[in-house]
XYZ file of N, CA, C and O in Angstrom:
704
model
N -4.837 116.047 -25.471
C -5.492 113.847 -24.896
C -4.051 113.393 -24.813
O -2.900 114.100 -25.194
N -4.009 111.933 -25.053
C -3.239 111.417 -24.747
C -2.179 111.383 -25.571
O -1.317 111.114 -26.624
N -3.412 110.961 -27.673
C -2.715 110.790 -28.719
C -2.122 111.866 -29.161
O -1.027 111.923 -29.808
N -2.974 113.349 -29.082
C -1.551 114.194 -29.620
C -0.679 114.702 -28.510
O 0.145 115.119 -29.067
N -0.484 114.164 -27.291
C 1.083 114.251 -26.658
C 1.941 113.350 -26.967
O 2.825 113.504 -27.670
N 1.632 112.265 -27.530
C 2.339 111.172 -28.410
C 2.518 111.501 -29.821
O 4.070 111.141 -29.741
N 1.414 112.329 -30.434
C 2.272 112.474 -31.501
C 3.338 113.778 -31.646
O 4.009 113.982 -32.292
N 2.621 114.984 -30.334
C 3.937 115.576 -30.636
C 5.471 115.053 -30.241
O 5.917 115.567 -30.958
N 5.121 114.230 -29.278
C 6.835 113.741 -28.922
C 7.244 112.911 -29.842
O 8.781 113.088 -29.940
N 6.666 112.346 -30.875
C 7.218 111.817 -32.153
C 7.446 112.146 -32.896
O 8.484 112.185 -34.315
N 6.984 113.655 -33.293
C 7.336 114.379 -34.630
C 8.589 114.918 -33.640
O 9.856 115.446 -34.821
N 8.762 115.585 -32.261
C 10.104 116.230 -32.635
C 10.872 115.224 -32.092
O 12.069 115.935 -32.295
N 11.145 113.319 -31.701
C 11.810 113.139 -32.307
C 12.089 113.156 -33.816
O 13.677 112.801 -34.212
N 11.300 112.335 -34.514
C 11.519 112.517 -36.022
C 12.503 113.641 -36.327
O 13.266 113.773 -37.117
N 12.138 114.641 -35.997
C 12.872 115.886 -36.226
C 14.302 116.024 -35.650
O 14.750 116.009 -36.449
N 14.378 115.876 -34.789
C 15.948 115.200 -34.339
C 16.838 114.974 -35.005
O 17.962 115.146 -34.952
N 16.111 113.618 -35.319
C 16.746 112.051 -35.877
C 17.087 113.041 -37.544
O 18.152 112.565 -38.392
N 15.673 113.963 -38.556
C 15.896 114.444 -39.545
C 17.890 114.950 -39.314
O 18.078 114.959 -40.267
N 17.772 115.758 -38.433
C 19.474 116.469 -38.394
C 20.577 115.911 -38.189
O 20.672 115.761 -39.093
N 19.945 114.856 -37.607
C 21.386 113.854 -37.121
C 21.333 113.538 -38.209
O 23.017 112.991 -38.737
N 20.490 112.956 -38.931
C 20.786 111.862 -40.339
C 21.127 112.632 -41.488
O 21.996 112.158 -41.849
N 20.746 114.144 -41.420
C 21.369 115.032 -42.518
C 23.180 114.885 -42.011
O 23.758 116.062 -43.265
N 23.556 115.024 -41.297
C 24.840 115.203 -40.628
C 25.758 113.452 -40.760
O 26.536 113.227 -40.499
N 24.380 112.390 -41.783
C 25.212 111.414 -41.636
C 25.589 110.024 -40.191
O 26.256 109.748 -39.973
N 24.555 110.408 -39.186
C 25.039 110.568 -37.751
C 23.651 109.356 -38.118
O 22.327 109.970 -38.133
N 23.632 107.720 -37.260
C 22.520 107.059 -36.702
C 22.321 107.275 -35.604
O 24.273 106.826 -34.485
N 21.750 107.379 -34.487
C 21.424 107.068 -33.192
C 21.667 105.852 -32.888
O 22.597 105.199 -32.064
N 20.887 104.898 -33.850
C 20.814 103.615 -33.353
C 20.448 102.988 -31.945
O 20.204 101.664 -31.673
N 20.019 103.980 -30.944
C 19.868 103.648 -29.310
C 18.404 104.443 -29.589
O 18.711 105.064 -28.100
N 17.542 104.457 -29.858
C 16.026 104.746 -29.881
C 15.688 104.041 -29.044
O 14.568 102.969 -29.425
N 15.110 105.001 -27.608
C 14.356 104.175 -26.527
C 13.928 105.130 -25.451
O 14.569 106.427 -25.599
N 12.708 104.650 -24.633
C 12.352 105.676 -23.945
C 13.189 106.702 -22.820
O 13.377 108.062 -23.149
N 14.099 106.020 -23.129
C 14.512 106.672 -21.490
C 16.103 106.916 -22.043
O 16.460 108.234 -21.539
N 16.238 107.656 -23.845
C 17.322 108.445 -24.580
C 16.310 109.718 -24.804
O 16.613 110.172 -25.440
N 15.443 109.664 -24.439
C 14.060 110.148 -25.014
C 14.027 111.929 -23.802
O 13.389 111.077 -22.696
N 14.038 112.518 -23.722
C 13.787 113.525 -22.427
C 12.693 114.687 -22.874
O 12.699 115.228 -23.723
N 11.795 114.579 -21.957
C 10.887 115.562 -21.839
C 11.231 116.172 -20.695
O 11.554 116.532 -20.002
N 10.848 118.237 -21.489
C 11.202 119.238 -20.153
C 10.138 119.699 -20.332
O 9.749 120.147 -21.092
N 10.135 119.670 -19.201
C 8.745 120.646 -18.471
C 9.016 122.200 -18.570
O 10.398 122.518 -18.635
N 8.502 122.800 -18.804
C 6.824 122.523 -18.743
C 6.084 122.799 -20.660
O 4.681 122.014 -20.499
N 7.048 122.630 -21.114
C 6.513 122.970 -22.755
C 6.568 121.737 -23.375
O 5.796 121.379 -24.126
N 6.946 120.712 -22.476
C 7.088 119.253 -23.281
C 7.996 119.255 -24.777
O 8.083 118.019 -25.631
N 9.166 119.872 -24.137
C 9.849 119.821 -25.577
C 10.828 118.291 -25.614
O 11.377 118.256 -24.237
N 11.128 118.286 -26.687
C 12.027 117.024 -26.548
C 13.451 116.433 -26.909
O 13.136 117.823 -27.647
N 14.728 116.362 -25.959
C 15.565 115.910 -26.458
C 16.397 114.789 -26.535
O 15.518 113.983 -26.095
N 16.506 114.595 -27.487
C 17.402 112.860 -27.719
C 19.067 113.277 -27.631
O 19.573 113.902 -27.273
N 18.540 112.071 -26.114
C 19.813 111.934 -25.401
C 20.859 110.662 -25.598
O 20.558 109.859 -26.478
N 21.988 110.994 -25.219
C 22.926 109.583 -25.477
C 23.092 108.938 -26.870
O 22.859 108.041 -27.287
N 23.781 109.872 -27.783
C 24.478 109.463 -28.689
C 25.269 108.709 -29.055
O 25.984 108.280 -29.564
N 25.944 107.603 -27.593
C 26.727 107.091 -27.211
C 27.058 105.591 -28.722
O 27.924 105.435 -28.196
N 25.986 105.213 -28.829
C 25.771 103.949 -29.803
C 25.780 104.769 -30.738
O 26.014 103.848 -32.062
N 25.684 105.760 -30.808
C 25.306 106.443 -32.666
C 26.605 106.203 -33.099
O 27.880 106.085 -32.768
N 26.974 106.350 -34.640
C 27.885 106.126 -35.262
C 27.896 107.156 -36.261
O 26.553 107.322 -37.096
N 28.933 107.657 -37.416
C 28.998 108.524 -38.456
C 28.646 106.937 -38.861
O 29.735 106.463 -39.459
N 27.855 107.467 -40.684
C 28.258 105.917 -41.316
C 29.026 106.150 -41.440
O 29.673 105.041 -42.406
N 29.544 106.909 -42.190
C 31.261 106.924 -42.539
C 32.490 105.807 -41.843
O 32.639 105.196 -42.821
N 32.290 105.815 -40.314
C 33.262 104.753 -40.014
C 32.896 103.889 -39.060
O 32.377 104.734 -37.796
N 32.467 102.919 -39.911
C 31.912 102.044 -38.353
C 32.831 101.030 -37.383
O 33.767 100.501 -38.025
N 32.809 101.179 -36.379
C 34.035 100.461 -35.539
C 34.027 99.417 -35.644
O 32.135 98.676 -35.281
N 34.365 98.501 -36.155
C 34.127 96.677 -36.217
C 34.066 96.075 -34.550
O 33.888 95.316 -34.575
N 34.595 96.560 -33.693
C 34.297 96.650 -32.084
C 33.073 96.440 -31.781
O 32.425 95.003 -31.441
N 32.088 97.627 -32.475
C 30.585 97.394 -32.025
C 29.896 96.909 -32.796
O 28.600 96.146 -32.845
N 30.442 96.671 -34.483
C 29.769 95.954 -35.362
C 29.522 94.861 -35.307
O 28.593 93.989 -35.978
N 30.321 93.590 -34.580
C 30.073 92.001 -34.327
C 29.914 91.928 -33.364
O 30.440 92.187 -31.769
N 29.478 90.883 -33.093
C 29.338 90.146 -31.614
C 28.359 90.764 -30.946
O 27.031 90.152 -30.439
N 28.846 91.903 -29.982
C 27.412 92.369 -29.059
C 26.021 92.538 -29.808
O 25.998 93.717 -30.728
N 25.236 92.540 -29.214
C 24.118 93.515 -28.869
C 24.189 94.127 -28.411
O 23.794 94.598 -27.140
N 24.455 95.044 -29.322
C 23.635 97.282 -28.830
C 22.213 97.186 -28.744
O 21.637 96.648 -29.439
N 21.608 98.106 -27.971
C 20.447 98.388 -27.920
C 19.692 97.844 -27.193
O 20.246 96.874 -26.754
N 18.382 98.184 -27.062
C 17.307 97.560 -26.384
C 16.507 96.760 -27.395
O 16.107 97.263 -28.270
N 16.391 95.582 -27.280
C 15.863 94.553 -28.065
C 14.348 95.549 -28.690
O 14.428 94.834 -29.949
N 13.637 95.909 -27.730
C 12.202 95.783 -28.171
C 12.101 96.870 -29.185
O 11.276 97.190 -29.778
N 13.018 97.497 -28.659
C 12.787 99.313 -30.126
C 14.256 99.082 -31.235
O 14.503 99.855 -31.656
N 14.952 97.895 -31.000
C 15.722 97.324 -32.035
C 15.187 97.227 -33.537
O 14.374 96.659 -33.576
N 15.937 97.655 -34.685
C 15.356 97.177 -36.366
C 15.265 96.103 -36.549
O 16.962 95.473 -35.918
N 14.395 95.232 -37.058
C 14.909 93.965 -36.960
C 16.782 93.406 -38.066
O 17.328 92.384 -37.774
N 16.809 94.323 -38.729
C 17.567 93.896 -39.663
C 19.020 93.800 -38.810
O 20.259 93.793 -38.850
N 18.849 94.840 -37.350
C 20.445 95.064 -36.320
C 20.752 93.961 -35.865
O 21.584 93.454 -35.554
N 19.630 92.795 -36.302
C 20.075 91.565 -35.695
C 20.770 91.008 -36.924
O 22.077 90.256 -36.760
N 21.542 91.429 -38.326
C 22.157 90.899 -38.816
C 24.208 91.665 -39.507
O 24.299 91.972 -39.599
N 23.706 93.253 -38.580
C 24.355 94.042 -38.331
C 24.426 95.357 -38.988
O 25.135 95.702 -39.453
N 22.768 95.503 -40.051
C 22.888 96.224 -40.836
C 21.951 97.255 -39.966
O 21.166 97.209 -39.332
N 22.580 98.270 -40.327
C 22.317 99.863 -39.502
C 22.250 100.831 -40.193
O 23.561 100.929 -41.564
N 20.943 101.231 -40.673
C 20.489 102.773 -41.689
C 20.559 104.039 -40.987
O 19.397 103.329 -39.892
N 19.768 104.685 -41.057
C 18.691 105.359 -40.389
C 17.507 105.135 -40.693
O 16.940 105.555 -39.641
N 17.051 104.110 -41.468
C 15.833 103.549 -41.486
C 15.600 102.977 -40.034
O 15.056 102.136 -39.388
N 16.970 102.683 -39.506
C 16.802 101.444 -38.343
C 16.568 102.403 -36.895
O 15.979 102.079 -36.226
N 16.285 103.667 -36.791
C 16.081 104.669 -36.017
C 14.539 105.179 -36.120
O 14.105 104.969 -35.101
N 13.875 105.063 -37.723
C 12.682 105.257 -37.922
C 11.813 103.922 -37.470
O 10.503 103.754 -36.749
N 12.545 102.860 -37.454
C 11.693 101.733 -37.046
C 11.857 101.734 -35.410
O 10.232 101.459 -34.882
N 12.295 102.439 -34.322
C 12.731 102.432 -32.728
C 11.104 103.725 -32.557
O 10.802 103.138 -31.722
N 11.189 104.748 -33.721
C 10.442 105.865 -33.004
C 9.291 104.960 -33.376
O 8.016 105.314 -32.337
N 9.430 104.401 -34.342
C 7.363 103.873 -34.458
C 6.992 102.630 -33.449
O 6.193 102.774 -33.748
N 8.540 101.916 -32.660
C 7.995 101.302 -31.558
C 7.569 102.379 -30.267
O 6.885 102.036 -29.679
N 8.413 103.422 -30.264
C 8.201 104.305 -28.876
C 6.446 104.852 -29.566
O 5.820 104.702 -28.462
N 6.069 104.955 -30.456
C 4.900 105.865 -30.912
C 4.114 104.327 -30.469
O 2.376 104.886 -30.116
N 3.697 103.331 -31.341
C 3.369 101.856 -30.799
C 3.015 102.609 -29.347
O 1.608 101.940 -28.921
N 4.058 102.384 -28.537
C 3.857 102.069 -26.912
C 3.544 103.325 -26.347
O 2.621 102.713 -25.163
N 3.180 104.246 -26.833
C 2.710 105.931 -26.154
C 0.924 105.024 -26.759
O 0.010 105.830 -26.082
N 1.075 104.893 -28.237
C -0.704 105.034 -27.876
C -1.259 103.541 -27.857
O -2.704 103.878 -27.376
N -0.447 102.834 -27.817
C -1.441 101.634 -27.037
C -1.256 101.289 -25.573
O -1.702 99.926 -24.914
N -0.381 101.621 -25.069
C 0.138 101.711 -23.671
C 0.607 100.452 -23.321
O 0.366 99.782 -22.243
N 1.491 99.320 -24.107
C 1.942 98.584 -24.079
C 2.822 98.271 -25.006
O 2.537 99.033 -26.078
N 3.693 97.813 -25.217
C 4.733 97.232 -26.167
C 4.075 96.199 -26.963
O 2.999 95.328 -27.038
N 4.847 96.392 -28.121
C 4.681 95.736 -29.192
C 4.958 94.189 -29.428
O 4.183 93.352 -29.805
N 5.627 94.100 -28.702
C 6.514 92.270 -28.358
C 6.825 92.221 -26.883
O 7.106 92.991 -26.307
N 5.697 90.645 -26.640
C 6.440 91.113 -25.334
C 6.924 89.282 -25.148
O 6.336 88.497 -25.392
N 8.116 88.964 -24.354
C 8.600 87.981 -24.089
C 9.226 88.390 -22.451
O 9.707 89.319 -22.463
N 9.859 87.041 -22.330
C 10.131 86.793 -20.324
C 12.200 87.823 -20.642
O 12.472 87.999 -20.163
N 12.525 87.372 -21.895
C 13.878 87.513 -21.669
C 14.030 88.618 -23.262
O 13.380 88.648 -24.310
N 15.367 89.166 -23.299
C 15.429 90.025 -24.491
C 15.689 89.344 -25.962
O 15.328 90.109 -27.094
N 16.414 87.975 -25.912
C 16.011 87.289 -27.001
C 14.970 87.212 -27.444
O 14.770 87.018 -28.532
N 14.158 86.767 -26.665
C 12.739 86.350 -26.554
C 11.468 87.686 -27.641
O 11.046 87.581 -28.646
N 12.121 88.894 -26.976
C 11.829 90.205 -27.684
C 12.369 90.054 -28.899
O 11.596 90.277 -30.047
N 13.272 89.882 -29.277
C 13.780 90.075 -30.414
C 13.394 88.875 -31.521
O 13.207 89.261 -32.486
N 13.162 87.644 -31.049
C 12.943 87.006 -32.283
C 10.944 87.163 -32.397
O 11.204 86.709 -33.367
N 10.604 87.586 -31.578
C 9.333 88.189 -31.934
C 9.390 89.078 -32.424
O 8.665 89.568 -34.107
N 10.336 90.053 -32.309
C 10.073 91.533 -33.403
C 10.791 90.787 -35.090
O 10.550 91.470 -36.217
N 11.060 89.989 -35.201
C 11.592 89.117 -36.165
C 10.435 88.667 -37.014
O 10.747 88.517 -38.268
N 9.430 88.090 -36.023
C 8.351 87.250 -36.977
C 7.247 87.586 -36.137
O 5.904 87.326 -37.569
N 7.174 88.322 -35.897
C 5.830 88.092 -35.399
C 5.179 89.790 -35.688
O 5.672 90.375 -35.902
N 3.434 89.561 -35.361
C 2.971 90.842 -35.972
C 2.436 91.790 -34.681
O 1.703 90.774 -33.980
N 2.575 92.515 -34.322
C 2.108 93.527 -33.351
C 0.682 93.582 -33.127
O -0.251 93.017 -34.317
N -0.063 93.091 -31.872
C -1.312 93.313 -32.351
C -1.976 94.933 -32.094
O -0.760 95.436 -32.176
N -3.450 94.978 -32.689
C -3.814 95.636 -33.505
C -3.595 96.819 -32.278
O -3.767 97.182 -31.102
N -3.284 98.290 -32.260
C -3.110 99.390 -31.416
C -4.736 99.774 -31.546
O -5.401 99.753 -29.946
N -5.820 99.717 -32.323
C -6.935 100.338 -32.117
C -7.697 99.336 -31.514
O -8.571 99.912 -30.237
N -7.491 97.715 -30.939
C -8.313 97.443 -30.370
C -7.990 98.288 -28.680
O -9.042 97.346 -27.325
N -6.445 98.847 -28.059
C -6.564 98.880 -26.810
C -7.038 100.211 -27.113
O -6.687 101.031 -25.695
N -6.842 101.213 -27.949
C -6.777 102.416 -28.242
C -7.795 103.160 -28.837
O -7.752 102.806 -30.169
N -8.928 103.192 -28.870
C -10.573 103.310 -30.241
C -10.208 104.983 -30.093
O -10.991 105.227 -31.400
N -9.658 104.980 -30.138
C -9.163 106.781 -30.563
C -8.454 107.226 -31.329
O -8.323 107.692 -32.856
N -7.343 106.122 -31.882
C -6.687 105.840 -32.595
C -7.408 105.789 -34.131
O -7.698 104.575 -34.187
N -6.924 106.351 -35.194
C -7.483 106.146 -36.529
C -7.115 104.662 -37.358
O -5.778 104.674 -36.523
N -7.832 104.559 -38.027
C -6.956 103.810 -39.125
C -5.952 104.099 -39.869
O -4.371 103.434 -39.822
N -5.789 105.063 -40.233
C -4.669 105.649 -40.691
C -3.771 105.960 -39.868
O -2.737 106.015 -40.194
N -3.541 106.329 -38.551
C -2.503 106.878 -37.492
C -2.427 104.973 -37.075
O -0.803 104.660 -37.855
N -2.749 103.913 -37.680
C -2.130 102.702 -37.013
C -1.766 102.444 -37.972
O -0.784 101.883 -37.629
N -2.123 102.513 -39.002
C -1.176 101.659 -40.511
C 0.322 102.834 -40.778
O 1.018 101.918 -40.530
N -0.048 104.045 -39.970
C 1.093 104.802 -40.446
C 2.143 104.022 -39.306
O 3.467 104.154 -39.343
N 2.237 103.864 -38.120
C 2.398 102.703 -37.050
C 3.304 101.682 -37.208
O 4.322 101.681 -37.793
N 2.181 100.707 -38.186
C 2.540 99.777 -38.756
C 3.962 99.923 -39.822
O 4.686 99.019 -40.153
N 3.436 101.115 -41.261
C 4.597 101.479 -41.723
C 5.534 101.842 -41.285
O 7.068 101.516 -41.759
N 5.736 102.631 -39.844
C 7.088 102.439 -39.500
C 8.220 101.709 -39.030
O 9.164 101.551 -39.007
N 7.287 100.396 -38.208
C 7.731 99.645 -37.927
C 7.628 97.962 -38.479
O 7.952 96.872 -38.320
N 7.922 98.418 -40.071
C 7.809 97.558 -41.003
C 9.092 96.295 -40.831
O 10.354 96.428 -40.766
N 9.407 94.977 -41.036
C 10.386 94.577 -40.751
C 10.940 94.602 -41.301
O 12.510 94.282 -41.506
N 11.037 94.827 -42.816
C 11.770 95.040 -44.010
C 12.396 96.386 -44.170
O 11.392 97.067 -44.502
N 13.495 96.563 -44.144
C 13.372 98.324 -43.819
C 13.733 98.806 -45.462
O 12.845 99.825 -45.596
N 13.185 97.846 -46.134
C 13.032 98.583 -48.085
C 11.235 98.700 -47.457
O 11.252 99.873 -48.876
N 10.627 98.383 -47.334
C 9.207 99.256 -47.765
C 9.029 99.789 -46.222
O 8.000 100.425 -45.822
N 9.478 99.899 -45.257
C 9.323 100.657 -44.454
C 9.487 102.545 -44.625
O 10.274 102.779 -45.693
N 8.986 103.140 -43.853
C 9.017 104.538 -43.863
C 10.183 104.751 -43.836
O 11.287 104.652 -43.403
N 10.857 105.804 -45.099
C 12.029 105.540 -45.576
C 12.972 106.801 -44.854
O 14.223 106.829 -44.732
N 12.493 107.852 -44.500
C 13.195 108.844 -44.288
C 12.573 109.772 -42.776
O 11.446 109.551 -42.419
N 13.269 109.785 -41.738
C 12.628 110.876 -40.847
C 11.758 112.462 -41.341
O 11.044 112.316 -40.814
N 12.096 112.773 -42.406
C 11.565 113.735 -43.016
C 10.190 113.055 -43.236
O 9.159 114.049 -43.099
N 10.070 112.363 -44.050
C 8.820 111.504 -44.809
C 7.774 111.611 -43.401
O 6.882 111.414 -42.926
N 8.898 110.596 -42.300
C 7.829 109.584 -40.812
C 7.358 110.918 -41.029
O 6.120 111.756 -40.251
N 7.920 112.993 -40.341
C 7.682 113.776 -39.570
C 6.366 114.508 -40.466
O 5.579 114.553 -39.867
N 6.596 114.171 -42.123
C 5.321 114.786 -42.497
C 4.554 114.094 -43.072
O 3.456 114.685 -42.444
N 4.610 112.837 -42.875
C 2.858 112.116 -42.863
C 2.725 111.833 -41.252
O 1.109 111.913 -41.520
N 3.277 112.101 -40.295
C 2.525 112.289 -39.157
C 1.826 113.323 -38.830
O 0.865 113.821 -38.361
N 2.677 114.753 -38.985
C 2.334 115.841 -39.067
C 1.099 115.702 -40.058
O -0.410 116.665 -38.866
N 0.718 115.429 -40.778
C -0.754 115.371 -41.709
C -1.566 114.750 -40.901
O -2.983 115.109 -41.093
N -0.994 113.338 -40.268
C -2.673 112.650 -39.754
C -2.482 113.714 -37.999
O -3.829 113.539 -37.991
N -1.658 114.543 -37.880
C -1.712 114.995 -36.498
C -2.980 116.146 -36.986
O -3.694 116.282 -36.067
N -2.890 116.598 -37.549
C -3.785 118.037 -38.097
C -4.795 117.549 -38.255
O -6.167 118.348 -37.928
N -5.086 116.480 -38.904
C -6.390 115.975 -38.598
C -7.237 115.405 -38.016
O -7.793 115.563 -37.887
N -6.230 114.586 -36.850
C -6.793 114.236 -35.640
C -7.331 115.644 -34.628
O -8.087 115.425 -34.516
N -6.512 116.461 -35.319
C -6.617 118.200 -33.908
C -8.417 118.519 -34.821
O -9.324 118.893 -33.787
N -8.123 118.590 -35.941
C -9.690 118.948 -36.105
C -10.748 118.400 -36.172
O -11.283 118.792 -35.725
N -10.529 117.030 -35.951
C -11.457 115.969 -35.927
C -12.185 116.313 -34.225
O -13.523 115.544 -33.620
N -11.254 116.582 -33.257
C -11.442 116.987 -31.778
C -12.229 117.964 -31.759
O -12.517 118.204 -30.570
N -12.371 118.871 -32.655
C -11.995 120.110 -32.212
C -13.759 120.233 -32.646
O -14.753 121.259 -32.223
N -14.065 119.270 -33.499
C -15.254 118.927 -34.447
C -16.472 118.900 -33.552
O -16.532 117.843 -32.280
């Protein structure tokens, strides 16, 4: 199903992020065009580490002024120039939202408008668009997309573990 496909893609992204984060590398531009799906097995590769940086040395040129990344997938704290591994978690949450709801969580006619909504608005229910999505899965997506990084899912590993558990439950339900 499209739900299990979505979960599989995001589990693989989280797995890739976990590897990067363990090397102190933050991608900071996770978006669909940087996620490569390989046929026929559907293996996922993270592309374009061009914007990423090692948390040890932040380039002041990219740190100030320029809006890097794609507003829809940017964590709210990035608007203040704060970038942590949790910023990548937020981005994967947005991708998962989009895959499950078949629409983006925030819509506006300009990038700044999208960013403003990401900072203030609550995304619409995923279950309203897709009744196959469980309450638990919807809550998981929203916890990955928390505006406050301190209450967001903390690590790529935690994201992976929790989503994997939800996936197992989903597969069992589909089988019954």
